[in-house]
């Protein structure tokens, strides 16, 4: 058996010599660019890689990054967070969710605040842990507030499959799974952001395949590189994009070829399709309503659907962001975090006004934490 | 199974039995055994005085338990000021139904940890609260130490100082996280929980002028360096490549999206000393098992006062911020 250590899986992708060599190559190639490159890194994970590893400092001025809408916490509208808060307050309920969702402010309060008032709210390390919670608390209503893009959706579907298999009757799902392609399409259709290339998140394409980006080069003449999240991955993806531009090509290329194929994980896709269907509309925080941009449980699974079971207590009115918050403009690629008047003053990770600051994958949070020196 | 009852905190016969059969038995010393309302102490030196409360889940973990934390934590707070730990108080708040055997195990750990610095528990208190009022057991310790050197302060860091970390960091936080979340590791990862006074005493005895000392507990290395940069109005520049993190801790960070410098430590300290003394400091620290891998990680400059800068191995740099809020795993 191959005796691999976890370190072996990432150390080569942080190798200083390789990163320096890629930076040299990008700078050389960039001299030939006919126009500046405005690369949208769709996913907040890439924003963090760029900021955390100081990659922008290694690149020429002709390459600029536009931060995309790819953070599941950032794009969650306040009314959906209010749903989570209402569900956490259901008598005898345990609300489960992932990571930063606990901290995001809704219209009046956050899950963290509700927890301090006695609600049983827990952050899961893996969605399948929900089974254990439901089994250990048979007399409670356990509600999983499911979030995430294509990457985390199969885990929710697998969880529902396990619930069926185990015949659990006390685990409910509030589905907030959203889709990358409709969001990018909405931004491009809006036409205001000057984007002429994309870095696509590899984890999304591990599931959905690189094929989901094929319309972009066709319709908008934008190169796409589906990239991993280590610094070598991102630098190589940038080099691939610069080369495409210089060679007057606009294609979908896969940088993260160690796990991404054109078709993706068809087994996971089938599992999702079995349990979920496109939702007519989903309001993205700051961006607005995008048709078919999210998923919901299929009709035959409505007994597990928290939005249906607890419909009476869930608010329905849309709630807009704080007037001073420009998260929406940032998510549309029209502004940088430090363009915001309240960035780092009234809005900090400790006292966030907007979701881009509270989420550890948010662009504002990355700018605040890692800053430009 | 013998368990702690509410009556053990009632002040009557059962309380007396608990005190004499457990606490006096293991913490035995002539000051404590006088059993007066307060301990009478004779100290002819400048003293340092500190207190801390300890809660941890699980209470027994790889590398220690809540008792070891309660002694090492307070003794280390004194040591970090250059004070020799002398006398400690110890207050237990125990949940009704707690196992007597486990309580004894904790008390014995405390006794053993006290022996490393020679400090004594000279007074204490026990409260028992109804089941469900708290999670098993809380311990508060306060400590008095005799100052053996002066000038050690978070305000005394100077431009030109070298920053040294006593060992690889993040172990305690990673160990507790792994235990709490049931992450099974094919490794011997254990907490760094340890009494640091012997190493500090050796540093003082060697005549090295230490400008600042701090054990990197909650908030980890990131918190200490930021507090120092702020208190002394200096910039601390650290070479990311030199930061010692063991594979297991790094692995947990990679899996869950954490940073090792945000993780808590319970037996790791950071020093600021003149650059000329780096070799001498490393030589002294190498004599102790728990600090045998001490590493010189960076320097104090005036580049960006009040900020901590991390330099990557490929020539970029970024700020190292104070950790904020509870540590939550990444979503995807």
XYZ file of C-alpha atoms in Angstrom:
705
model
C 0.000 0.000 0.000
C 1.162 3.496 -0.794
C 2.236 5.056 2.500
C 1.113 8.640 1.916
C 1.089 11.292 4.587
C -1.421 14.137 4.403
C 1.514 16.511 3.982
C 2.497 14.747 0.769
C -0.833 15.779 -0.699
C -0.221 19.517 -0.456
C 3.459 20.292 0.143
C 4.429 20.169 -3.538
C 1.616 22.600 -4.294
C 3.200 25.149 -1.942
C 6.728 24.709 -3.224
C 8.481 28.112 -3.246
C 10.619 27.335 -6.319
C 7.584 26.291 -8.388
C 5.586 29.338 -7.294
C 8.478 31.670 -8.165
C 8.955 29.960 -11.535
C 5.251 30.260 -12.356
C 5.296 33.942 -11.325
C 8.248 34.528 -13.670
C 6.468 32.790 -16.523
C 3.205 34.724 -15.952
C 5.073 38.057 -15.873
C 6.872 37.165 -19.102
C 3.669 36.091 -20.874
C 1.718 39.073 -19.529
C 4.004 41.451 -21.445
C 2.327 40.192 -24.599
C -1.235 40.874 -23.372
C -3.156 43.211 -25.662
C -5.561 44.289 -22.909
C -5.570 44.026 -19.110
C -6.945 40.806 -17.661
C -9.902 41.032 -15.286
C -10.164 37.536 -13.889
C -13.198 36.683 -11.791
C -12.330 34.040 -9.258
C -15.830 32.721 -8.747
C -15.178 31.050 -5.402
C -14.337 32.661 -2.059
C -11.818 29.875 -1.492
C -9.750 31.226 -4.374
C -10.034 34.786 -3.038
C -8.531 33.494 0.195
C -5.743 31.603 -1.560
C -4.820 34.755 -3.496
C -4.811 36.914 -0.350
C -3.436 34.412 2.174
C -0.480 33.399 0.051
C 0.128 36.935 -1.235
C -0.121 35.773 -4.858
C -1.262 39.144 -6.178
C 2.097 40.605 -5.108
C 3.815 38.260 -7.550
C 1.712 39.318 -10.542
C 1.921 42.253 -12.972
C -0.474 45.202 -12.800
C -2.128 44.038 -16.022
C -3.782 41.193 -14.088
C -6.576 42.121 -11.735
C -8.931 39.956 -9.738
C -12.658 40.431 -9.475
C -14.145 38.559 -6.566
C -17.139 36.445 -7.424
C -20.362 35.315 -5.730
C -19.056 31.878 -4.798
C -19.398 31.880 -1.025
C -22.494 30.072 0.277
C -22.630 32.205 3.409
C -22.134 35.529 1.595
C -24.969 35.037 -0.840
C -27.548 33.927 1.732
C -30.274 36.599 1.935
C -31.334 37.754 5.373
C -34.791 36.196 5.096
C -33.216 32.732 4.759
C -31.094 33.357 7.870
C -34.301 34.437 9.589
C -35.720 31.049 8.557
C -32.854 29.344 10.374
C -33.474 31.500 13.431
C -37.214 30.725 13.393
C -36.474 26.999 13.051
C -33.977 27.105 15.925
C -36.746 28.532 18.083
C -39.192 25.707 17.332
C -40.025 23.996 20.614
C -37.899 20.931 21.233
C -35.759 21.526 18.149
C -32.064 21.153 17.424
C -30.816 23.231 14.504
C -27.755 21.926 12.679
C -25.736 23.822 10.135
C -22.221 24.248 8.796
C -19.422 26.611 9.803
C -19.845 30.342 9.577
C -23.611 30.235 9.127
C -23.742 30.456 12.940
C -22.255 33.957 12.887
C -24.101 35.619 10.003
C -26.521 38.340 11.065
C -30.133 37.952 9.974
C -32.551 40.868 10.107
C -32.449 41.190 13.888
C -30.187 38.545 15.357
C -27.854 35.673 14.432
C -27.794 31.970 15.221
C -24.880 32.624 17.617
C -27.052 35.087 19.551
C -29.991 32.678 19.577
C -27.687 29.964 20.888
C -26.672 32.217 23.773
C -30.377 32.617 24.564
C -30.699 28.862 24.968
C -31.545 27.540 21.488
C -29.857 24.242 20.700
C -27.812 25.185 17.615
C -24.840 23.115 16.538
C -22.191 23.499 13.829
C -21.507 20.167 12.125
C -18.110 19.089 10.897
C -19.796 16.801 8.378
C -23.485 16.652 7.343
C -23.625 12.917 8.096
C -23.092 13.765 11.785
C -26.752 14.861 11.639
C -27.723 11.176 11.742
C -26.020 10.731 15.094
C -27.747 13.805 16.528
C -31.154 12.604 15.272
C -30.603 9.096 16.645
C -29.442 10.368 20.018
C -32.415 12.725 20.307
C -35.461 10.725 19.146
C -37.872 13.012 21.005
C -36.531 16.171 19.319
C -37.063 17.750 15.917
C -33.628 17.885 14.342
C -33.443 20.388 11.472
C -30.483 20.511 9.099
C -30.037 23.966 7.571
C -28.229 22.817 4.424
C -26.020 25.308 2.614
C -23.423 25.307 -0.106
C -22.853 25.116 -3.846
C -22.576 21.971 -5.964
C -19.731 20.813 -3.711
C -21.758 20.156 -0.573
C -25.067 19.205 -2.226
C -24.211 15.490 -2.687
C -23.589 15.200 1.053
C -27.089 16.504 1.775
C -28.537 14.041 -0.751
C -26.509 11.209 0.810
C -27.765 12.270 4.226
C -31.372 12.079 3.041
C -30.674 8.650 1.591
C -29.367 7.522 4.999
C -32.412 9.016 6.735
C -34.670 6.976 4.465
C -32.652 3.823 4.951
C -32.680 4.203 8.722
C -36.346 5.233 8.669
C -35.652 8.278 10.811
C -38.691 10.493 11.260
C -37.223 13.357 13.260
C -34.693 14.827 10.796
C -35.805 17.682 8.529
C -33.985 19.567 5.776
C -34.018 23.268 5.008
C -32.385 23.337 1.577
C -30.283 26.331 0.536
C -28.122 24.664 -2.071
C -27.269 27.075 -4.865
C -25.718 26.676 -8.305
C -22.670 28.382 -9.802
C -23.618 28.657 -13.539
C -26.869 30.660 -13.167
C -25.109 33.140 -10.843
C -22.247 33.729 -13.300
C -24.745 34.024 -16.122
C -26.695 36.655 -14.159
C -23.522 38.688 -13.569
C -22.477 38.475 -17.220
C -25.985 39.349 -18.420
C -25.948 42.371 -16.121
C -22.950 43.433 -18.193
C -21.557 46.014 -15.739
C -18.583 44.058 -14.434
C -15.477 44.115 -16.619
C -14.715 40.421 -16.568
C -12.752 38.818 -19.393
C -11.674 35.506 -17.808
C -12.710 33.093 -15.076
C -11.049 30.863 -12.531
C -13.574 28.118 -11.855
C -13.597 26.305 -8.494
C -12.305 22.752 -8.790
C -14.409 21.290 -5.966
C -17.613 22.332 -7.754
C -16.380 20.683 -10.950
C -15.281 17.511 -9.170
C -19.032 16.997 -8.779
C -20.564 18.818 -11.759
C -17.718 18.481 -14.248
C -15.916 21.225 -16.153
C -18.762 21.108 -18.687
C -20.820 23.579 -16.646
C -18.511 26.384 -17.867
C -18.654 25.518 -21.578
C -21.215 28.261 -22.413
C -18.943 31.020 -21.061
C -16.208 30.989 -23.751
C -18.870 30.509 -26.383
C -21.119 33.375 -25.308
C -18.683 35.845 -23.799
C -15.315 34.927 -25.316
C -13.836 34.426 -21.837
C -11.165 31.810 -21.099
C -11.913 29.584 -18.100
C -9.473 27.594 -16.023
C -10.897 25.146 -13.493
C -8.404 25.423 -10.676
C -7.438 23.830 -7.373
C -6.960 25.890 -4.228
C -3.257 25.576 -3.475
C -0.979 28.454 -4.520
C 0.696 26.432 -7.305
C -2.768 25.523 -8.645
C -3.932 29.126 -8.776
C -0.679 30.387 -10.318
C -0.813 27.691 -12.973
C -4.480 28.507 -13.724
C -3.543 32.180 -14.181
C -0.726 31.211 -16.542
C -3.158 29.057 -18.551
C -5.560 31.999 -18.857
C -2.810 34.445 -19.925
C -1.627 31.963 -22.563
C -5.181 31.516 -23.866
C -5.522 35.281 -24.233
C -2.182 35.621 -25.987
C -3.064 32.789 -28.324
C -6.457 34.357 -28.953
C -8.259 31.327 -27.573
C -11.287 31.171 -25.273
C -11.739 27.663 -23.904
C -12.531 25.755 -20.754
C -9.274 24.247 -19.519
C -8.830 22.028 -16.506
C -5.874 22.937 -14.308
C -7.029 20.609 -11.534
C -6.768 17.554 -13.732
C -5.967 15.354 -10.740
C -9.685 15.195 -9.859
C -11.780 17.131 -12.374
C -13.169 15.678 -15.595
C -15.458 17.206 -18.175
C -18.378 15.067 -16.991
C -17.755 15.160 -13.223
C -19.062 12.666 -10.705
C -22.116 11.259 -12.444
C -23.038 9.068 -9.463
C -23.250 12.167 -7.236
C -25.178 14.031 -9.933
C -27.735 11.199 -10.091
C -28.082 11.125 -6.306
C -28.785 14.870 -6.246
C -31.259 14.575 -9.089
C -33.069 11.791 -7.276
C -33.807 13.939 -4.248
C -33.696 17.513 -5.529
C -34.953 19.652 -8.389
C -34.261 23.219 -9.533
C -36.124 25.807 -7.509
C -38.023 28.334 -9.613
C -36.419 31.316 -7.919
C -33.831 32.039 -5.256
C -32.947 35.523 -4.064
C -29.180 35.951 -3.824
C -28.002 38.447 -1.261
C -27.086 41.651 -3.045
C -27.640 40.181 -6.502
C -31.370 39.565 -6.385
C -33.656 36.917 -7.772
C -32.046 34.420 -10.153
C -34.279 31.840 -11.810
C -33.325 28.164 -11.455
C -30.250 29.119 -9.403
C -30.957 26.866 -6.426
C -32.343 23.465 -5.533
C -35.246 22.216 -3.436
C -36.433 18.804 -2.314
C -38.680 16.976 -4.751
C -42.393 16.804 -3.904
C -42.230 13.160 -2.767
C -39.786 14.108 0.001
C -41.861 16.976 1.373
C -42.289 15.238 4.726
C -38.589 15.932 5.273
C -38.774 19.485 3.905
C -38.546 21.976 6.783
C -39.809 24.753 4.501
C -43.072 22.838 4.100
C -43.378 21.200 7.527
C -42.719 24.487 9.362
C -44.152 26.801 6.660
C -46.416 28.580 9.175
C -43.549 30.086 11.138
C -41.198 31.025 8.298
C -41.051 34.675 7.219
C -41.704 35.249 3.517
C -40.854 38.925 2.967
C -37.473 39.719 1.362
C -35.166 41.702 3.652
C -32.485 43.956 2.216
C -29.006 44.570 3.542
C -27.832 47.432 5.723
C -27.886 50.642 3.660
C -24.152 51.222 4.048
C -23.214 47.656 3.076
C -22.024 47.141 -0.506
C -21.712 43.343 -0.328
C -24.122 43.054 -3.251
C -21.974 45.301 -5.442
C -18.876 43.309 -4.428
C -20.597 40.000 -5.201
C -21.512 41.343 -8.648
C -17.861 42.111 -9.311
C -18.421 45.873 -9.386
C -16.468 46.862 -6.282
C -13.573 45.781 -4.088
C -13.971 45.423 -0.331
C -11.875 48.521 0.355
C -14.196 50.577 -1.858
C -16.775 50.206 0.910
C -17.087 53.213 3.242
C -17.572 51.075 6.329
C -14.865 48.480 5.514
C -12.649 47.995 8.546
C -14.445 50.701 10.527
C -18.114 50.027 11.258
C -17.799 46.650 9.529
C -15.156 44.233 10.849
C -15.184 40.451 11.419
C -16.117 41.186 15.045
C -18.987 43.519 14.118
C -19.950 42.548 10.560
C -22.617 44.554 8.743
C -22.483 42.342 5.683
C -22.015 38.700 4.909
C -18.757 39.194 2.929
C -17.128 40.256 6.194
C -18.594 37.591 8.458
C -17.950 34.600 6.263
C -14.411 33.253 6.485
C -14.678 32.719 2.710
C -15.892 36.256 2.070
C -13.871 38.791 0.083
C -14.127 41.482 2.794
C -12.961 39.033 5.427
C -9.965 38.071 3.252
C -9.046 41.729 2.683
C -9.430 42.490 6.389
C -7.456 39.473 7.609
C -4.663 39.341 5.110
C -4.747 42.919 3.819
C -2.497 44.443 1.229
C 0.811 45.408 2.767
C -19.271 3.524 41.980
C -18.451 6.205 44.528
C -19.610 9.588 43.262
C -19.616 13.158 44.463
C -22.867 14.041 46.216
C -24.353 17.435 46.998
C -23.499 16.696 50.627
C -19.791 16.753 49.739
C -20.193 20.493 49.273
C -22.469 21.024 52.261
C -19.791 21.959 54.759
C -20.516 19.057 57.078
C -18.958 15.687 57.742
C -18.904 14.613 54.081
C -17.097 17.819 53.113
C -14.557 17.233 55.856
C -14.061 13.657 54.651
C -13.488 14.837 51.083
C -10.977 17.442 52.237
C -9.023 15.158 54.525
C -9.223 11.920 52.498
C -8.522 13.481 49.150
C -7.189 17.039 49.104
C -5.084 16.939 52.301
C -3.854 13.478 51.399
C -2.470 14.514 48.009
C -1.748 18.229 48.479
C -0.222 17.659 51.915
C 2.036 20.429 53.239
C 2.340 22.070 56.620
C 0.655 25.336 55.632
C -2.416 23.597 54.168
C -2.654 21.096 57.020
C -2.969 23.905 59.562
C -6.515 24.196 58.163
C -6.919 27.820 59.130
C -9.309 30.240 57.439
C -6.386 31.636 55.474
C -2.826 30.524 54.826
C -0.120 32.582 56.531
C 2.772 33.073 54.095
C 6.209 34.588 54.688
C 7.546 36.161 51.523
C 10.403 38.666 51.582
C 10.558 39.335 47.867
C 8.530 41.159 45.244
C 5.685 38.847 44.343
C 3.652 38.099 41.248
C 0.026 37.098 41.768
C -2.340 35.536 39.247
C -5.550 33.531 38.914
C -7.237 31.469 36.232
C -10.269 29.204 35.877
C -10.170 25.983 33.929
C -12.939 24.256 31.992
C -12.202 21.767 29.248
C -14.120 19.085 27.389
C -13.135 16.295 27.471
C -11.608 16.636 30.947
C -9.143 13.815 30.202
C -7.230 14.165 26.955
C -4.029 12.879 25.379
C -1.166 14.531 27.233
C -3.080 15.699 30.287
C -6.314 16.455 32.064
C -8.082 19.437 33.612
C -5.949 19.112 36.778
C -2.680 19.309 34.878
C -4.037 22.355 33.052
C -5.091 23.999 36.319
C -1.589 23.729 37.784
C 0.471 24.280 34.630
C -1.718 27.207 33.575
C -1.314 29.216 36.774
C 2.316 28.229 37.366
C 3.115 29.238 33.772
C 1.438 32.633 34.201
C 3.843 33.280 37.083
C 6.839 31.854 35.228
C 6.154 34.098 32.242
C 6.774 37.100 34.513
C 10.047 35.590 35.728
C 8.485 34.615 39.064
C 9.218 31.333 40.825
C 5.840 29.706 41.609
C 5.479 29.308 45.393
C 1.902 29.041 46.617
C -1.361 28.178 44.902
C -4.998 28.140 45.910
C -7.319 25.629 44.329
C -11.122 25.783 44.114
C -13.172 22.949 42.732
C -16.737 23.333 41.462
C -17.998 19.809 40.898
C -21.197 18.490 39.328
C -23.222 16.170 41.548
C -22.642 12.563 40.500
C -19.064 13.108 39.353
C -16.955 9.994 39.839
C -14.789 10.056 42.960
C -12.190 7.950 41.181
C -11.892 10.478 38.379
C -11.655 13.311 40.885
C -8.825 11.477 42.638
C -7.098 10.932 39.273
C -7.275 14.688 38.634
C -5.958 15.515 42.117
C -3.010 13.133 41.713
C -2.161 14.745 38.342
C -2.199 18.119 40.100
C 0.155 16.830 42.800
C 2.588 15.515 40.185
C 2.477 18.744 38.194
C 3.133 20.818 41.339
C 6.320 18.821 41.938
C 7.828 20.162 38.692
C 7.972 23.714 40.014
C 8.003 22.985 43.752
C 4.877 25.101 44.288
C 2.380 24.148 47.018
C -1.384 24.332 47.273
C -1.936 26.130 50.561
C -5.664 26.835 50.531
C -8.738 25.812 48.625
C -12.467 25.424 48.401
C -15.006 22.883 47.185
C -18.511 23.472 45.893
C -20.831 20.774 44.607
C -23.686 21.896 42.328
C -26.794 19.956 41.215
C -26.424 17.658 38.217
C -26.842 19.555 34.956
C -25.633 22.885 36.407
C -22.190 22.532 34.864
C -20.201 20.201 32.668
C -18.550 17.791 35.162
C -15.922 19.958 36.880
C -14.425 23.458 36.890
C -11.195 24.274 38.706
C -9.938 27.709 39.671
C -6.345 28.204 40.768
C -4.616 31.363 41.973
C -0.882 31.584 42.454
C 1.822 33.647 44.109
C 5.390 33.634 42.876
C 8.634 35.326 43.903
C 10.000 37.601 41.190
C 13.502 36.405 40.250
C 14.221 38.991 37.607
C 12.596 42.179 36.423
C 12.062 43.863 33.120
C 10.115 41.012 31.496
C 7.076 42.675 29.955
C 4.974 42.764 26.804
C 5.901 46.488 26.731
C 9.653 45.883 26.597
C 10.066 44.432 23.116
C 12.578 46.406 21.093
C 13.484 46.844 17.473
C 16.293 44.393 16.736
C 14.922 41.718 19.086
C 14.654 38.112 17.944
C 11.434 36.130 18.409
C 11.827 32.522 19.531
C 9.139 29.884 20.029
C 9.908 27.128 22.538
C 8.517 24.239 20.457
C 6.075 23.281 17.701
C 2.725 24.954 18.364
C -1.004 24.235 18.085
C -0.902 20.848 19.811
C -3.311 21.489 22.667
C -6.005 23.055 20.461
C -5.683 20.315 17.858
C -5.756 17.528 20.478
C -8.904 18.872 22.135
C -10.581 19.461 18.767
C -9.764 15.927 17.600
C -11.065 14.435 20.873
C -14.224 16.545 20.839
C -15.098 15.812 17.236
C -14.118 12.151 17.348
C -11.386 12.613 14.726
C -9.330 9.459 14.891
C -5.698 9.986 14.020
C -3.156 7.370 13.181
C -0.640 9.225 15.302
C 0.511 10.084 18.815
C -0.701 13.672 18.789
C -0.954 14.900 22.349
C -1.354 18.195 24.151
C 1.795 20.180 24.951
C 0.442 20.796 28.490
C 3.517 21.310 30.675
C 4.985 23.330 33.558
C 7.450 25.764 32.039
C 9.198 27.104 35.140
C 12.302 24.836 34.912
C 13.187 26.265 31.476
C 12.465 29.835 32.547
C 14.565 29.402 35.689
C 17.453 28.098 33.583
C 17.165 31.093 31.270
C 17.244 33.489 34.243
C 20.183 31.648 35.826
C 22.124 31.799 32.550
C 22.059 35.586 32.768
C 20.252 36.100 29.452
C 18.245 39.329 29.363
C 14.744 38.338 28.315
C 12.615 41.293 27.164
C 9.276 39.470 26.945
C 7.930 36.002 27.657
C 4.416 34.728 27.064
C 2.823 31.307 26.973
C 0.694 31.063 23.857
C -2.569 29.787 25.404
C -5.982 30.688 23.960
C -5.576 32.639 20.731
C -2.281 30.847 20.117
C 0.857 32.266 18.591
C -1.162 34.779 16.521
C -2.666 36.363 19.642
C 0.660 36.679 21.505
C 2.519 38.235 18.581
C -0.299 40.718 17.920
C -0.548 41.681 21.588
C 3.207 42.239 21.720
C 3.262 44.310 18.525
C 0.507 46.480 19.962
C 1.885 46.792 23.524
C 5.426 47.659 22.443
C 4.434 49.635 19.311
C 6.684 47.521 17.112
C 6.361 45.376 14.012
C 6.971 41.644 14.346
C 8.081 39.973 11.130
C 7.933 36.205 11.014
C 9.255 33.746 8.417
C 6.357 31.387 7.680
C 8.765 28.672 6.582
C 10.460 28.607 9.995
C 7.248 28.220 12.013
C 7.346 24.776 13.631
C 4.084 22.844 13.264
C 3.940 19.050 13.545
C 2.408 17.005 10.719
C -0.620 15.932 12.768
C -1.579 19.503 13.687
C -1.028 20.691 10.127
C -3.129 17.761 8.892
C -6.076 18.725 11.108
C -5.747 22.321 9.900
C -5.758 21.214 6.253
C -8.809 19.010 6.730
C -10.921 21.556 8.555
C -9.627 24.880 7.303
C -7.929 26.141 10.464
C -4.571 27.852 11.030
C -2.165 26.291 13.534
C -1.136 29.713 14.879
C -4.730 30.291 16.061
C -4.795 27.054 18.102
C -4.341 27.073 21.879
C -1.184 25.794 23.559
C -0.609 24.871 27.206
C 3.145 24.364 27.327
C 4.580 26.512 24.561
C 6.056 29.933 25.123
C 7.410 32.742 23.012
C 10.420 34.895 23.871
C 11.683 38.226 22.709
C 15.426 38.618 23.286
C 18.283 40.564 21.772
C 19.437 39.009 18.477
C 22.885 38.521 20.021
C 21.413 36.080 22.557
C 19.594 33.761 20.158
C 22.176 30.961 20.242
C 22.499 31.133 24.037
C 18.699 30.933 24.457
C 18.417 27.968 22.094
C 21.254 26.190 23.946
C 19.468 26.614 27.298
C 16.091 25.505 25.928
C 17.564 22.439 24.234
C 18.329 21.032 27.691
C 14.634 20.420 28.359
C 12.542 17.799 26.568
C 9.573 20.097 26.148
C 11.615 22.867 24.528
C 14.285 20.856 22.739
C 12.972 22.045 19.358
C 12.967 25.754 20.186
C 13.114 27.805 16.983
C 14.101 31.327 16.012
C 11.106 32.435 13.929
C 11.476 36.143 13.242
C 12.526 39.646 14.175
C 11.228 42.880 15.625
C 11.384 45.866 13.254
C 9.757 49.251 12.753
C 8.325 48.350 9.317
C 4.619 48.516 10.272
C 4.259 49.305 13.992
C 1.514 47.404 15.830
C 1.342 44.794 13.042
C 2.563 41.228 12.592
C 3.822 40.368 9.102
C 4.223 36.842 7.758
C 6.807 36.383 5.000
C 6.205 33.509 2.611
C 9.049 31.465 1.174
C 8.256 32.810 -2.304
C 8.700 36.468 -1.471
C 5.192 37.675 -0.697
C 4.013 38.925 2.647
C 0.780 39.402 4.513
C -0.510 40.387 7.928
C -1.061 37.770 10.590
C -4.263 38.882 12.307
C -5.620 38.189 15.764
C -7.967 35.193 15.710
C -11.588 36.318 16.044
C -14.705 34.564 17.287
C -15.079 30.853 17.826
C -13.093 28.539 15.574
C -15.517 27.034 13.057
C -14.605 24.558 10.334
C -14.822 25.631 6.727
C -17.937 24.745 4.773
C -16.401 23.161 1.678
